[in-house]
Coordinates of N, CA, C and O in Angstrom, one line a residue:
X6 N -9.5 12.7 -18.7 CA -8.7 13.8 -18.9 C -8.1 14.3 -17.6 O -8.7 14.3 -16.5
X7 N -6.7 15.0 -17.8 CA -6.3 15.2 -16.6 C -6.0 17.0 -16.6 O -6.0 17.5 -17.8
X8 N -5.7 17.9 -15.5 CA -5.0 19.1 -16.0 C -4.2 19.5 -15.7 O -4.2 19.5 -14.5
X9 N -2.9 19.9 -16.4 CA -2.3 19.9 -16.3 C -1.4 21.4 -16.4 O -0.7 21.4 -17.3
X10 N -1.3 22.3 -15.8 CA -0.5 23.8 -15.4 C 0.9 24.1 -15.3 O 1.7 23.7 -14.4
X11 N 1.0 24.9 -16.7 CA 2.8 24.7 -17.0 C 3.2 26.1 -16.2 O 2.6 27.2 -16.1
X12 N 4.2 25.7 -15.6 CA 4.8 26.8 -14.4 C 6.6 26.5 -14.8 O 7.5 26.7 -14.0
X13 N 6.8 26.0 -15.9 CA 8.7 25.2 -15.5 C 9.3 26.2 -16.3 O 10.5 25.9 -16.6
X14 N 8.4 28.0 -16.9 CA 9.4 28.5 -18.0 C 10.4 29.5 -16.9 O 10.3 29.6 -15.7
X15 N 11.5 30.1 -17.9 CA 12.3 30.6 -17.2 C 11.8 32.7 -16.4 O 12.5 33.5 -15.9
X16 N 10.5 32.7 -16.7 CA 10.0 33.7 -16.6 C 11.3 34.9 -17.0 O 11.5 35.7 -16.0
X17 N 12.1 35.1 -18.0 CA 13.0 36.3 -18.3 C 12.2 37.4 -18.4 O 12.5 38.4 -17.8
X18 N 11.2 37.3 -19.2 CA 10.4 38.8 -19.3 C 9.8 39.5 -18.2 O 10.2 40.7 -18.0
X19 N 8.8 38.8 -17.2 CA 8.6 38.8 -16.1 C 9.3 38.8 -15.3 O 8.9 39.3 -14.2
X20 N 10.6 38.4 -15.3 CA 12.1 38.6 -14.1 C 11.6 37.7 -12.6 O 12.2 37.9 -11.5
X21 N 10.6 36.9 -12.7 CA 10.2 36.6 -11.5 C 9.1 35.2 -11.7 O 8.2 35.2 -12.5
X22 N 9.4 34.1 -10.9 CA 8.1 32.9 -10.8 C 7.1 33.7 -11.0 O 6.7 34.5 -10.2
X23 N 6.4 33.5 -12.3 CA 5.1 33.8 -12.2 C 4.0 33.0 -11.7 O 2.9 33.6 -11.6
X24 N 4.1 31.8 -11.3 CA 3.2 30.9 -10.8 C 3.6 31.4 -9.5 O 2.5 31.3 -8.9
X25 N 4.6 32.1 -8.5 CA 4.5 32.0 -7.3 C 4.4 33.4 -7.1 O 4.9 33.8 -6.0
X26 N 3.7 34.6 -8.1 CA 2.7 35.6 -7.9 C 1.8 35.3 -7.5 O 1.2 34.4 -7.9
X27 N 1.3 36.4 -6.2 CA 0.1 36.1 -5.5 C -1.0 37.0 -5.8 O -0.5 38.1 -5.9
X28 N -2.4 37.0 -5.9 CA -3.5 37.3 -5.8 C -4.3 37.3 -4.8 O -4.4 36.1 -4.5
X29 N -4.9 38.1 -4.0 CA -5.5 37.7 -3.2 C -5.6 36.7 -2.1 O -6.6 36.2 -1.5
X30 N -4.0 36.5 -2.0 CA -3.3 35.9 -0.9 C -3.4 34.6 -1.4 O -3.6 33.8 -0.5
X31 N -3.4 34.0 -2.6 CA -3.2 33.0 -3.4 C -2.0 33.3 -4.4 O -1.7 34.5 -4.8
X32 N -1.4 32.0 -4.8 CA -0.2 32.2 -5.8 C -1.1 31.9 -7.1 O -2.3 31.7 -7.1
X33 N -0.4 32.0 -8.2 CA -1.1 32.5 -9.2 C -1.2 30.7 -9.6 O -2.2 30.4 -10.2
X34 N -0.5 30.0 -9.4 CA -0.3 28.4 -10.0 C -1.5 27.8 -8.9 O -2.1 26.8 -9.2
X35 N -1.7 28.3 -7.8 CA -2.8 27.9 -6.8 C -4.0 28.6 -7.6 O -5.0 28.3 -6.9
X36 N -4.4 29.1 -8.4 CA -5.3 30.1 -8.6 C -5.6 29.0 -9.9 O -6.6 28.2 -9.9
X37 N -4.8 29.1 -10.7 CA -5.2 28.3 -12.0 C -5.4 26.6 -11.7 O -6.4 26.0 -12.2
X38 N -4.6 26.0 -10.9 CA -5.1 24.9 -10.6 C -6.3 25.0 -9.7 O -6.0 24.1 -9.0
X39 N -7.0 25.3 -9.4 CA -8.5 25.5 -8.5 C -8.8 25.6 -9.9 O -9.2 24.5 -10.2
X40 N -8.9 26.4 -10.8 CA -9.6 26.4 -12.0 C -10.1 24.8 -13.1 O -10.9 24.8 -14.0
X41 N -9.5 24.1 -12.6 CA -9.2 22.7 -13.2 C -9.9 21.6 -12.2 O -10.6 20.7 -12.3
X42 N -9.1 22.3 -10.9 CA -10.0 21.0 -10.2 C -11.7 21.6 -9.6 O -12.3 21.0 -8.8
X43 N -12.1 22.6 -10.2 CA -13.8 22.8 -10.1 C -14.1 22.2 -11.1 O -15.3 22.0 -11.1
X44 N -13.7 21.8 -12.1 CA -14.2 20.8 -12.9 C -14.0 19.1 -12.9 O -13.9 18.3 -13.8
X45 N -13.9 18.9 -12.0 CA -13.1 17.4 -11.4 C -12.2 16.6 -12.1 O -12.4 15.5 -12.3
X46 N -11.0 17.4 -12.4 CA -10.2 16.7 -13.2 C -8.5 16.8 -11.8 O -8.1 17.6 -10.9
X47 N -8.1 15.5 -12.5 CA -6.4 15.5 -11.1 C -5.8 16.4 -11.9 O -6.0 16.3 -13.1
X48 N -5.1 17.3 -11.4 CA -4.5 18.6 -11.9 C -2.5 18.1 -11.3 O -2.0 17.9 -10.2
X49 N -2.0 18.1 -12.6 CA -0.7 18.1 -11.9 C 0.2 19.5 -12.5 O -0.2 20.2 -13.5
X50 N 1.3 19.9 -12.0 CA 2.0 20.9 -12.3 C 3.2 20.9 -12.9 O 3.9 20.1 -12.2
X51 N 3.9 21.3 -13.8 CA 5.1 20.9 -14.5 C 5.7 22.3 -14.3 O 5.3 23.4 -14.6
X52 N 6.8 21.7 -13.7 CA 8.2 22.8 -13.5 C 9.5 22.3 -13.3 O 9.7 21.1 -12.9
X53 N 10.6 23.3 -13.7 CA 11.5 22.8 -13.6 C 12.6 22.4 -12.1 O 12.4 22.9 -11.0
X54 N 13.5 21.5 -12.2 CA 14.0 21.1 -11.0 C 14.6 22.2 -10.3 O 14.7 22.1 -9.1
X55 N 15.1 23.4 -10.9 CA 15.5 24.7 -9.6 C 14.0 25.2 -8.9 O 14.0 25.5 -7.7
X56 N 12.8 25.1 -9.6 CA 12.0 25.4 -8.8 C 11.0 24.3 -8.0 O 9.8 24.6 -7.7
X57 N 11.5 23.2 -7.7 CA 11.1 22.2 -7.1 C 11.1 22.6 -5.3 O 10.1 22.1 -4.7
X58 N 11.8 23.2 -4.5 CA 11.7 23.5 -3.4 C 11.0 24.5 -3.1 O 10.3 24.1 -2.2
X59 N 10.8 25.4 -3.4 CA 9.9 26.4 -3.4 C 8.0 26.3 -4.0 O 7.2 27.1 -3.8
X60 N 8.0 25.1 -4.8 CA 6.6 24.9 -5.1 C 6.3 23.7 -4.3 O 5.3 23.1 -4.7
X61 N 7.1 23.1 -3.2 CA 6.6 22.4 -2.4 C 6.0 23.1 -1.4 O 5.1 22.6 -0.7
X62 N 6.2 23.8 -1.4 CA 5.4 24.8 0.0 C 4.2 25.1 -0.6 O 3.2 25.5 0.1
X63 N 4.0 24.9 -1.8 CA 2.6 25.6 -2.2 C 1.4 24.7 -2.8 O 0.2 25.0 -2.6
X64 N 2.1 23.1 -3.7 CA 1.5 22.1 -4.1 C 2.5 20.9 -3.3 O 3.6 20.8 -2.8
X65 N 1.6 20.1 -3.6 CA 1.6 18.7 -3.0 C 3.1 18.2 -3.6 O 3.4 19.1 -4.4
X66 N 3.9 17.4 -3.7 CA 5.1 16.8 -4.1 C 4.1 16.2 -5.0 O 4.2 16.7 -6.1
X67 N 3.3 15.2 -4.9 CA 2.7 13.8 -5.8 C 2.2 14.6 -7.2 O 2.1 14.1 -8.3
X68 N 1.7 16.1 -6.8 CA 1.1 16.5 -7.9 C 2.1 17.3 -9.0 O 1.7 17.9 -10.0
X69 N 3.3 17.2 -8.7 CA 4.4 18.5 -9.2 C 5.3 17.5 -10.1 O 6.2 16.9 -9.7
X70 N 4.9 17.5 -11.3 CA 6.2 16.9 -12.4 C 7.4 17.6 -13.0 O 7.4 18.6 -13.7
X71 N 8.2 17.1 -12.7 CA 9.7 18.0 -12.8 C 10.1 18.2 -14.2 O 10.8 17.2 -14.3
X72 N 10.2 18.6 -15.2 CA 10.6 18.5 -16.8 C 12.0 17.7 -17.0 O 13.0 18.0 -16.5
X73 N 11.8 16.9 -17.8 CA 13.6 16.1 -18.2 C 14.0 16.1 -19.4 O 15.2 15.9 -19.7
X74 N 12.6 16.3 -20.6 CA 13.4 16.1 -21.8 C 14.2 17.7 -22.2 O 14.2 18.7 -21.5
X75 N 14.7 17.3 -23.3 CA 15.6 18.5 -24.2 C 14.8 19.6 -24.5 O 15.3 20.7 -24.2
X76 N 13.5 19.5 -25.4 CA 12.6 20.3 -26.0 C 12.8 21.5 -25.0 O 12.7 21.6 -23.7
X77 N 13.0 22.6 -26.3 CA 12.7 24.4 -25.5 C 11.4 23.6 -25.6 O 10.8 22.6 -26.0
X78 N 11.5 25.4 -24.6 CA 9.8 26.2 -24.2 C 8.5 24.9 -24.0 O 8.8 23.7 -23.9
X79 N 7.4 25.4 -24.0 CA 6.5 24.7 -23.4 C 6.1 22.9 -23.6 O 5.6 22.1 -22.8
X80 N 6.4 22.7 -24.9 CA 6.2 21.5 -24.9 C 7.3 20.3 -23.6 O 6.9 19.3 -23.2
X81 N 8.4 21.1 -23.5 CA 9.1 19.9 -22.1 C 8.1 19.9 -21.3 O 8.1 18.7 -21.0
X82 N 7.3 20.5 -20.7 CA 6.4 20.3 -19.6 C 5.2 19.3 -20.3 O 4.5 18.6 -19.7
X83 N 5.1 19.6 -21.8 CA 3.2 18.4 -22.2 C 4.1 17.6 -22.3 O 3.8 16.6 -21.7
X84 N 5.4 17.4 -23.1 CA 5.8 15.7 -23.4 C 6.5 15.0 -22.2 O 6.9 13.8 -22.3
X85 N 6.7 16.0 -21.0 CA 7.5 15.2 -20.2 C 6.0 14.5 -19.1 O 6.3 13.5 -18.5
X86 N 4.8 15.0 -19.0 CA 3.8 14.7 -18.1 C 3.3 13.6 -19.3 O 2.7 12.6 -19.0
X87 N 3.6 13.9 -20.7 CA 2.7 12.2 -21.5 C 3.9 10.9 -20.9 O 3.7 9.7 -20.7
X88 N 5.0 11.5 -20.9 CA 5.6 10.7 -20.7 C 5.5 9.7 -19.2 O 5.7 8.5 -19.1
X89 N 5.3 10.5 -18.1 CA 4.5 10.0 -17.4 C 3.6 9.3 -16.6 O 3.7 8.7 -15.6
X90 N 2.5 9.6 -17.5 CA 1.5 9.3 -17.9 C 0.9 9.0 -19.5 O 0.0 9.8 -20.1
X91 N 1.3 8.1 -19.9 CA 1.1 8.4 -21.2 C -0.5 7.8 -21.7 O -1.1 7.8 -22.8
X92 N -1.0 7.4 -20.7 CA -2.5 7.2 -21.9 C -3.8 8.2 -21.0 O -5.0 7.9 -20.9
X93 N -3.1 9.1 -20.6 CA -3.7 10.6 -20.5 C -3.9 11.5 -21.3 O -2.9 12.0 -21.7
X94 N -5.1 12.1 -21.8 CA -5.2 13.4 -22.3 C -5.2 14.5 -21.3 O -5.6 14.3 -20.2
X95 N -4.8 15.3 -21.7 CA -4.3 16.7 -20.8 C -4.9 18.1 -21.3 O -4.7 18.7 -22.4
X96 N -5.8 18.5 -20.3 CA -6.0 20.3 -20.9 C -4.9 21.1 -20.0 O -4.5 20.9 -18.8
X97 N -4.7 21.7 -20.6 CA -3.4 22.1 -20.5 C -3.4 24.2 -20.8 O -3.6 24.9 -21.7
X98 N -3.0 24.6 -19.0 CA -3.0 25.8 -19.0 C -1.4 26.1 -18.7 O -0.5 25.3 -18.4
X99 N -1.3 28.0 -19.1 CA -0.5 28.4 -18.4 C -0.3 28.6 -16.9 O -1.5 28.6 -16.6
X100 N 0.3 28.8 -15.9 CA 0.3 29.4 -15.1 C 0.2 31.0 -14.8 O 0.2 31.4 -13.6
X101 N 0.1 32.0 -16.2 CA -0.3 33.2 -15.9 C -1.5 33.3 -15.8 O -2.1 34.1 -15.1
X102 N -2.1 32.5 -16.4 CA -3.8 32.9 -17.6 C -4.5 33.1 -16.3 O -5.5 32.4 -16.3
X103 N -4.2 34.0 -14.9 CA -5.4 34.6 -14.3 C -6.5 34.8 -14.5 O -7.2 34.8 -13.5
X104 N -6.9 35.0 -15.8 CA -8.0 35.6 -16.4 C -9.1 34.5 -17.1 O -10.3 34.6 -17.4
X105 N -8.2 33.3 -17.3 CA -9.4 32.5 -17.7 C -10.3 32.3 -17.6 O -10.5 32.1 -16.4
X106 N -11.3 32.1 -18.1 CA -12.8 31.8 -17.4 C -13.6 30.3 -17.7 O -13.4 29.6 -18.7
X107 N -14.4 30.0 -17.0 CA -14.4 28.5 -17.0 C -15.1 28.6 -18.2 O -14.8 27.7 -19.0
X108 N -16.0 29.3 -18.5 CA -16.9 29.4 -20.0 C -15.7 28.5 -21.3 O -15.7 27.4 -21.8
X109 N -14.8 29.6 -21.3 CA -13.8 29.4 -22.5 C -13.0 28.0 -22.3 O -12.6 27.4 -23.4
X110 N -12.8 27.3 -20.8 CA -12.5 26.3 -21.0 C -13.3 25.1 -21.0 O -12.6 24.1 -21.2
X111 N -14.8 25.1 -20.9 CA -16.0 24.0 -21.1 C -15.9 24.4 -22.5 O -16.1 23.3 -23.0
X112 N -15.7 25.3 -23.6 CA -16.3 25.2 -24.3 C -15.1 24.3 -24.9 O -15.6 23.3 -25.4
X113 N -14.1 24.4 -25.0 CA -13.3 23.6 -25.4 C -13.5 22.3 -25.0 O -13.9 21.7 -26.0
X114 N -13.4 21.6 -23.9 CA -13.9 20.8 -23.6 C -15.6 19.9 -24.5 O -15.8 18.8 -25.0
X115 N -16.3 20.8 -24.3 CA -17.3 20.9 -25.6 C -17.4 20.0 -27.0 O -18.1 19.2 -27.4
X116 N -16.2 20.6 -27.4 CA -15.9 20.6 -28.9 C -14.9 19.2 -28.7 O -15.3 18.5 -29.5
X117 N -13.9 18.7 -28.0 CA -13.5 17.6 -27.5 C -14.5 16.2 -27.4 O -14.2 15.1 -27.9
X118 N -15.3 16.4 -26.8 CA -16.4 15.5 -26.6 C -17.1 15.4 -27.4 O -17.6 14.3 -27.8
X119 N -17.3 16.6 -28.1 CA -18.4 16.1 -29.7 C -17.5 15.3 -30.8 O -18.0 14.4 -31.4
X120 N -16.4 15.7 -31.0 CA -15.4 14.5 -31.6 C -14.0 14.7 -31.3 O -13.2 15.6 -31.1
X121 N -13.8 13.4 -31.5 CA -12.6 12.7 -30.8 C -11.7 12.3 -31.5 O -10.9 11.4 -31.1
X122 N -11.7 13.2 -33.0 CA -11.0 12.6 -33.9 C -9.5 13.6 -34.6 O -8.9 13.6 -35.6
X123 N -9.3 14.5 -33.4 CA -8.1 15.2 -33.7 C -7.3 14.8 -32.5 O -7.7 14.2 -31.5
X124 N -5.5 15.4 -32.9 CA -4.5 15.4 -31.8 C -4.7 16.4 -30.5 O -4.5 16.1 -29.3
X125 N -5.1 17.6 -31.0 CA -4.9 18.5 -30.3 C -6.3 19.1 -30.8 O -6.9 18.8 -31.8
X126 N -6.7 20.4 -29.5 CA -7.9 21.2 -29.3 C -7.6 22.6 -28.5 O -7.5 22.8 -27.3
X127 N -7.6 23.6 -29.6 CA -6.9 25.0 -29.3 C -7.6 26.0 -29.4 O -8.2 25.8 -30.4
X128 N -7.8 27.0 -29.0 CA -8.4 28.5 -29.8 C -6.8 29.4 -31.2 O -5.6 29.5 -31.4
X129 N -7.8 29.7 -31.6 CA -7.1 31.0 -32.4 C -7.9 31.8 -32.5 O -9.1 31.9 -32.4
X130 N -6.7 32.7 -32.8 CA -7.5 34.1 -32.9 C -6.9 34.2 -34.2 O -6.3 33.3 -34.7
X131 N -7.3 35.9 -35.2 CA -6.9 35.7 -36.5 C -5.9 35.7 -36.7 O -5.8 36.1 -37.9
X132 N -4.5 35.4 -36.0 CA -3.5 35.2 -36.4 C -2.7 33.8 -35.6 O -1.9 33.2 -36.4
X133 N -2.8 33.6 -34.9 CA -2.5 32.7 -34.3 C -3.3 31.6 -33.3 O -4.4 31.9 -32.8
X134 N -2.6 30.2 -33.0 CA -2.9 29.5 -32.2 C -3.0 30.0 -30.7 O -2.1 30.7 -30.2
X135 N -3.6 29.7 -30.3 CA -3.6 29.9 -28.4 C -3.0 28.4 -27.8 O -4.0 27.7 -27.4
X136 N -2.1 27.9 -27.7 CA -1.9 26.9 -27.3 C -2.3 26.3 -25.7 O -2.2 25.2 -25.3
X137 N -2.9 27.6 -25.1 CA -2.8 27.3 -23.4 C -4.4 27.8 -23.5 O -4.3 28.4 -24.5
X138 N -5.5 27.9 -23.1 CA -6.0 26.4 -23.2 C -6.1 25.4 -24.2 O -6.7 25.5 -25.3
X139 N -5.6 24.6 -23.8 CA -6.1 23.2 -25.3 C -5.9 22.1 -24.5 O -5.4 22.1 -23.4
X140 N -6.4 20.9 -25.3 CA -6.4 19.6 -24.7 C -5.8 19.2 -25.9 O -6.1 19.4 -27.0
X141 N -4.7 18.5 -25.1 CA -3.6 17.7 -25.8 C -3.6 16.2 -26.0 O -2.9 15.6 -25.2
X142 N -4.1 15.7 -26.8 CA -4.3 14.0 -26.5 C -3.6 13.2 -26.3 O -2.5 13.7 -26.0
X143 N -3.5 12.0 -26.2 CA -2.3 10.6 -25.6 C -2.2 10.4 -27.2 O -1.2 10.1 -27.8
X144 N -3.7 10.8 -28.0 CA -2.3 10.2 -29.4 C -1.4 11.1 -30.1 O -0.2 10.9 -30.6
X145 N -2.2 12.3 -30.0 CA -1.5 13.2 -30.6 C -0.2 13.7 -29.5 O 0.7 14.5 -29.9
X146 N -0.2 13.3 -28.6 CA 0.8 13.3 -27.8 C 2.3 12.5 -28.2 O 3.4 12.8 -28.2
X147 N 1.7 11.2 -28.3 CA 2.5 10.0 -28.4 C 3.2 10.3 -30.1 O 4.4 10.3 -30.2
X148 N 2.5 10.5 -31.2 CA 3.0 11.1 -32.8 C 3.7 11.8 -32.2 O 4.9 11.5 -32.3
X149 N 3.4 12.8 -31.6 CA 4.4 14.0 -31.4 C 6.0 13.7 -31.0 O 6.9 13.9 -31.8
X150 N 5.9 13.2 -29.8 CA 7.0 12.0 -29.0 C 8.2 11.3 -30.4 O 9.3 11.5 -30.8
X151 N 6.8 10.3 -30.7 CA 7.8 9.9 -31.8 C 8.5 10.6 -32.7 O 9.6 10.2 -33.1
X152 N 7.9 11.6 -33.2 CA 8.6 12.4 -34.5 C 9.9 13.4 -33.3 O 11.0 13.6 -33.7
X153 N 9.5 13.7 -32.7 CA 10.7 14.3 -31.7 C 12.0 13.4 -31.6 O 13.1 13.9 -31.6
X154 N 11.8 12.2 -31.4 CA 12.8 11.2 -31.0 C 13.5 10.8 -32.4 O 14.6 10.4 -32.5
X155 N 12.5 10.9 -33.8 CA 13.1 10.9 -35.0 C 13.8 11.6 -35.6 O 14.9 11.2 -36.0
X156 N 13.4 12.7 -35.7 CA 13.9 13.9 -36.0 C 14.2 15.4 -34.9 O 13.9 16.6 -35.0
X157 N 14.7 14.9 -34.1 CA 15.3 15.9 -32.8 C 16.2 16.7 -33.6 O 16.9 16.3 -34.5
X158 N 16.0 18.3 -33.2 CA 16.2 19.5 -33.4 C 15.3 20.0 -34.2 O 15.4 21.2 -34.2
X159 N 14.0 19.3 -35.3 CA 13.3 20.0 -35.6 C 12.6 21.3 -35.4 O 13.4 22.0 -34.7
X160 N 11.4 22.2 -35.8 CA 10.9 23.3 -35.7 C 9.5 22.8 -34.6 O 8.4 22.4 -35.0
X161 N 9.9 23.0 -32.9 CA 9.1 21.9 -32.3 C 8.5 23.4 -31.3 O 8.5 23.5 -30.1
X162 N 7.9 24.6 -32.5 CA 7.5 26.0 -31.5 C 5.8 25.2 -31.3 O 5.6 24.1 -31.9
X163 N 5.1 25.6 -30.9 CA 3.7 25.2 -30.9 C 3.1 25.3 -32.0 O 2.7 24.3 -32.4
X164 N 3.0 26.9 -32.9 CA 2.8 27.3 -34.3 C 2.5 25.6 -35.1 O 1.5 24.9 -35.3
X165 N 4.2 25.6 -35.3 CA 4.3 24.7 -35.9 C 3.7 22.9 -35.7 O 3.5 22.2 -36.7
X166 N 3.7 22.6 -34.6 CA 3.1 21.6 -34.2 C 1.4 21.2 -34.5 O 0.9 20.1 -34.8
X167 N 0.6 22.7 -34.3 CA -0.7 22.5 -34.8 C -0.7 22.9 -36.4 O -1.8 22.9 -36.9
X168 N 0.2 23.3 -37.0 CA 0.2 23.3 -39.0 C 0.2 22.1 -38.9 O -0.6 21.6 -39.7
X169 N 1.1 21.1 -38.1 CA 1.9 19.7 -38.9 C 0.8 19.1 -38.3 O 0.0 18.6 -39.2
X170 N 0.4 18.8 -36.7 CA -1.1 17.6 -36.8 C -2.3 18.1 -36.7 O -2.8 19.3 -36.8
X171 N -3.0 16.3 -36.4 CA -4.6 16.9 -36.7 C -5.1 17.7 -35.7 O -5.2 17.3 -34.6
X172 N -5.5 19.5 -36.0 CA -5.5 20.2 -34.9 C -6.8 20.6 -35.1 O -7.1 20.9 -36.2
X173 N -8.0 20.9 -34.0 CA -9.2 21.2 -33.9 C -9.2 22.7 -33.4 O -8.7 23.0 -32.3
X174 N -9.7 23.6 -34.1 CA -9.7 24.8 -33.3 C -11.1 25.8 -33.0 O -12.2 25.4 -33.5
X175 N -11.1 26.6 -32.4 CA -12.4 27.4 -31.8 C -11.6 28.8 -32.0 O -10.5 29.0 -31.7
X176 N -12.4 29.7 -32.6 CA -11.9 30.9 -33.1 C -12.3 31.8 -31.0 O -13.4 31.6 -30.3
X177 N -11.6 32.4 -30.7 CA -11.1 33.5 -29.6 C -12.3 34.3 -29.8 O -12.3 34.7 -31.0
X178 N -13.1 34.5 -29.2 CA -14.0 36.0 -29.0 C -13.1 37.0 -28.9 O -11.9 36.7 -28.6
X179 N -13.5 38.4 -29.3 CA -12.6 39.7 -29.6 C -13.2 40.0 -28.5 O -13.4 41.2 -28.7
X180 N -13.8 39.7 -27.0 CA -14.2 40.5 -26.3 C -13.9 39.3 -25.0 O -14.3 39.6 -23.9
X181 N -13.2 38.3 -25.3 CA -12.7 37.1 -24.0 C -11.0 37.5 -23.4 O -9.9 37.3 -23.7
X182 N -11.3 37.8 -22.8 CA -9.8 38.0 -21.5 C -9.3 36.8 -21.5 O -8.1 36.8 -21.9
X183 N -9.6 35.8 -21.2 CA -9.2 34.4 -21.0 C -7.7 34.5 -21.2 O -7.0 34.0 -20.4
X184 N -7.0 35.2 -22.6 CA -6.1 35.1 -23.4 C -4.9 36.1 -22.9 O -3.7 36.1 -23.4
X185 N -5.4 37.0 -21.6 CA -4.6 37.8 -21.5 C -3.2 37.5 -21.1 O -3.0 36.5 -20.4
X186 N -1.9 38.4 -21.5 CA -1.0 37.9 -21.7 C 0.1 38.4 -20.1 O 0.7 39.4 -20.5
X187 N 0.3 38.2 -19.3 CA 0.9 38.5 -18.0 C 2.7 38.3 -18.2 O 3.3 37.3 -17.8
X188 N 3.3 39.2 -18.7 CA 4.7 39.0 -18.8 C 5.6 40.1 -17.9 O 6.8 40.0 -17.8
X189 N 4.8 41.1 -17.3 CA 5.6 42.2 -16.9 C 5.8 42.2 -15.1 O 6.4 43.1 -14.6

C-alpha cells in the first residue's frame, strides 16, 4: 500500500492552496504526508500542473503526480496515480484533514487486512461516505477506470462510486475530529 495526499483541487471556497497552508512552520501537505510516512508507506502527492512549481519547493519532484485525466473533483488525482501505478493500493488523504489522527487511520487499515475482499475502505457517518481516509484498491481502482472509459460523463461524485462498488465501511465516532472540514 502506498499514500497518497490529494492537494490538485481548485481550493474556490478556501480562495487559497490549502496544502501550501502552514502550521507550525510546516505546510499543511508536509503535515499530512508525515502522517503516512510514520507508518512506512511511499507517500506521493497529486496536484494539478499550475501548481507544480510552487510544490517543488516543498516535495520532492519524484514524489508529486501531476493529474491528466478529464474526471471532476477528486477522483482525477486516485485514477490518475492508479494509472501510474496501477497494481498499487492507495490510502488516500485530503490535504486539509489536519486533524487526522493516526488511531482513525490504523483502524482502517485494520479492517483492510482482516479482509481483502472489497474495492474500496471508507468511514461514514450517518449520512454520508468520508471518502478521505480510505484505501482504494488496484482492483477496485482498475473497475472503476474501466467503467469511466465506457461510460464517460457518468455520475463519477464519490457518493456514487461507493453505492455502485464493493464498498467496506467503518461508521465515524460522533466525538473523532479526524473528519474536520477546513474550507475557510
Amino acid at each position: 500500500m502506498n499514500g497518497l495526499i490529494l492537494s490538485g483541487g481548485e481550493s474556490k471556497r478556501a480562495g487559497t492552496d490549502k496544502g501550501l497552508k502552514t502550521l507550525n512552520g510546516k505546510t499543511w501537505v508536509e503535515i499530512m504526508r508525515e502522517k503516512l510516512l510514520c507508518l512506512g508507506l511511499d507517500v506521493k502527492v497529486s496536484i494539478n500542473l499550475s501548481q507544480l512549481e510552487a510544490y517543488k519547493n516543498v516535495i520532492a519532484k519524484e514524489n508529486l503526480i501531476i493529474d491528466h485525466i478529464s474526471i471532476p473533483g477528486p477522483l482525477r488525482g486516485i485514477l490518475t496515480a492508479h494509472i501510474h501505478f496501477p497494481k498499487n493500493n492507495w490510502l488516500v488523504l485530503a490535504c486539509d484533514q489536519i486533524d487526522m489522527k493516526s488511531e482513525t487511520i490504523k483502524k482502517l487499515i485494520d479492517g483492510f487486512n482482516k479482509s481483502r475482499d472489497f474495492d474500496f475502505y471508507v468511514y461514514k457517518n450517518e449520512k454520508r461516505y468520508q471518502p478521505f481516509c480510505g484505501i482504494y484498491t488496484a482492483i477496485g481502482l482498475e473497475k472503476l477506470l474501466k467503467t469511466y472509459r465506457i461510460k464517460h460523463g457518468e455520475n463519477y461524485s464519490m457518493q456514487h462510486v461507493f453505492d455502485t462498488f464493493n464498498t467496506f465501511s467503518l461508521a465515524t465516532g460522533e466525538s473523532d475530529t479526524s473528519f474536520n472540514n477546513y474550507n475557510k
